[in-house]
Amino acid sequence: MGRPDKAARAAIARRRSDAIDLRLAGVDWLTIARKLAADPTANSDGIAYPQGYGIERYRKNQDPPTDEALIHAACRDVRAALADRRAELNDDVDELRALEADRLDRLFFVAYKKAVRDQDLAAIDRTLRIMERRARLLGLDMPVRTELSGPDGGPVQIENVTADELDALIALTDPDAE
């Protein structure tokens, strides 16, 4: 079995999109698998879904795949489609990050010239803010290390803490906790 042609790849992409849409709608795996099966005897709509699950068996006039095999195929499809979508999103994020970095570079150049040429303190502050923003955007800053310790820097005894004491400890360390 070689690489599918362009029409088959488009049909597979459509099948994967349909599988995700059905799963997002709360449809169970077996129903998804049967709805997208190639063999009309296994397909819940009684049709031959293009490039549906079990297409090779259907073309060879073999029995349709088992329910377990259909479910496995549907799960594999949804995972593959979600991975493709994540990759696309990551590409978009990388593209936007590069664009923002270019914008910051342009702004930095203007502020830097003014800071150096005029020795303008406001321009120096602006230059530093642009540098800080660029470092955060590109992940250049080292992560801040935080450590929770008990009295006098000793370890926190968790096993002897009541729920009320734990809530109080969380309230001390996380001001957003309720």
PDB file of N, CA and C in Angstrom, residues 15-25 32 36 77-82 85:
ATOM      1  N   ARG A  15     -12.411  12.851   6.745  1.00  0.00           N
ATOM      2  CA  ARG A  15     -12.817  11.828   7.724  1.00  0.00           C
ATOM      3  C   ARG A  15     -12.314  12.201   9.117  1.00  0.00           C
ATOM      4  N   ARG A  16     -11.062  12.638   9.196  1.00  0.00           N
ATOM      5  CA  ARG A  16     -10.494  13.024  10.496  1.00  0.00           C
ATOM      6  C   ARG A  16     -11.211  14.244  11.072  1.00  0.00           C
ATOM      7  N   SER A  17     -11.530  15.183  10.214  1.00  0.00           N
ATOM      8  CA  SER A  17     -12.272  16.362  10.667  1.00  0.00           C
ATOM      9  C   SER A  17     -13.656  15.969  11.174  1.00  0.00           C
ATOM     10  N   ASP A  18     -14.311  15.067  10.452  1.00  0.00           N
ATOM     11  CA  ASP A  18     -15.627  14.577  10.885  1.00  0.00           C
ATOM     12  C   ASP A  18     -15.514  13.849  12.222  1.00  0.00           C
ATOM     13  N   ALA A  19     -14.450  13.067  12.392  1.00  0.00           N
ATOM     14  CA  ALA A  19     -14.246  12.329  13.641  1.00  0.00           C
ATOM     15  C   ALA A  19     -14.080  13.291  14.814  1.00  0.00           C
ATOM     16  N   ILE A  20     -13.303  14.344  14.616  1.00  0.00           N
ATOM     17  CA  ILE A  20     -13.121  15.338  15.690  1.00  0.00           C
ATOM     18  C   ILE A  20     -14.437  16.040  15.987  1.00  0.00           C
ATOM     19  N   ASP A  21     -15.156  16.437  14.948  1.00  0.00           N
ATOM     20  CA  ASP A  21     -16.443  17.122  15.158  1.00  0.00           C
ATOM     21  C   ASP A  21     -17.409  16.246  15.949  1.00  0.00           C
ATOM     22  N   LEU A  22     -17.469  14.965  15.598  1.00  0.00           N
ATOM     23  CA  LEU A  22     -18.358  14.053  16.314  1.00  0.00           C
ATOM     24  C   LEU A  22     -17.913  13.874  17.768  1.00  0.00           C
ATOM     25  N   ARG A  23     -16.612  13.739  17.968  1.00  0.00           N
ATOM     26  CA  ARG A  23     -16.106  13.555  19.339  1.00  0.00           C
ATOM     27  C   ARG A  23     -16.375  14.795  20.181  1.00  0.00           C
ATOM     28  N   LEU A  24     -16.173  15.982  19.604  1.00  0.00           N
ATOM     29  CA  LEU A  24     -16.459  17.231  20.321  1.00  0.00           C
ATOM     30  C   LEU A  24     -17.936  17.347  20.670  1.00  0.00           C
ATOM     31  N   ALA A  25     -18.783  16.749  19.839  1.00  0.00           N
ATOM     32  CA  ALA A  25     -20.226  16.768  20.090  1.00  0.00           C
ATOM     33  C   ALA A  25     -20.623  15.752  21.160  1.00  0.00           C
ATOM     34  N   ILE A  32     -18.918   6.873  16.377  1.00  0.00           N
ATOM     35  CA  ILE A  32     -18.055   7.589  15.422  1.00  0.00           C
ATOM     36  C   ILE A  32     -17.490   6.599  14.411  1.00  0.00           C
ATOM     37  N   LEU A  36     -18.240   6.438  10.282  1.00  0.00           N
ATOM     38  CA  LEU A  36     -17.169   6.729   9.323  1.00  0.00           C
ATOM     39  C   LEU A  36     -16.565   5.461   8.720  1.00  0.00           C
ATOM     40  N   ASP A  77      -7.361   8.253  14.466  1.00  0.00           N
ATOM     41  CA  ASP A  77      -7.673   9.397  13.606  1.00  0.00           C
ATOM     42  C   ASP A  77      -7.763  10.693  14.403  1.00  0.00           C
ATOM     43  N   VAL A  78      -8.475  10.659  15.515  1.00  0.00           N
ATOM     44  CA  VAL A  78      -8.652  11.869  16.323  1.00  0.00           C
ATOM     45  C   VAL A  78      -7.302  12.322  16.875  1.00  0.00           C
ATOM     46  N   ARG A  79      -6.484  11.379  17.356  1.00  0.00           N
ATOM     47  CA  ARG A  79      -5.147  11.748  17.857  1.00  0.00           C
ATOM     48  C   ARG A  79      -4.302  12.379  16.761  1.00  0.00           C
ATOM     49  N   ALA A  80      -4.328  11.785  15.568  1.00  0.00           N
ATOM     50  CA  ALA A  80      -3.536  12.318  14.452  1.00  0.00           C
ATOM     51  C   ALA A  80      -4.023  13.711  14.055  1.00  0.00           C
ATOM     52  N   ALA A  81      -5.332  13.897  14.002  1.00  0.00           N
ATOM     53  CA  ALA A  81      -5.882  15.200  13.610  1.00  0.00           C
ATOM     54  C   ALA A  81      -5.552  16.264  14.650  1.00  0.00           C
ATOM     55  N   LEU A  82      -5.645  15.904  15.919  1.00  0.00           N
ATOM     56  CA  LEU A  82      -5.308  16.869  16.976  1.00  0.00           C
ATOM     57  C   LEU A  82      -3.824  17.213  16.948  1.00  0.00           C
ATOM     58  N   ARG A  85      -3.334  19.688  14.192  1.00  0.00           N
ATOM     59  CA  ARG A  85      -3.813  21.021  14.586  1.00  0.00           C
ATOM     60  C   ARG A  85      -2.846  21.693  15.544  1.00  0.00           C
TER      61      ARG A  85
END
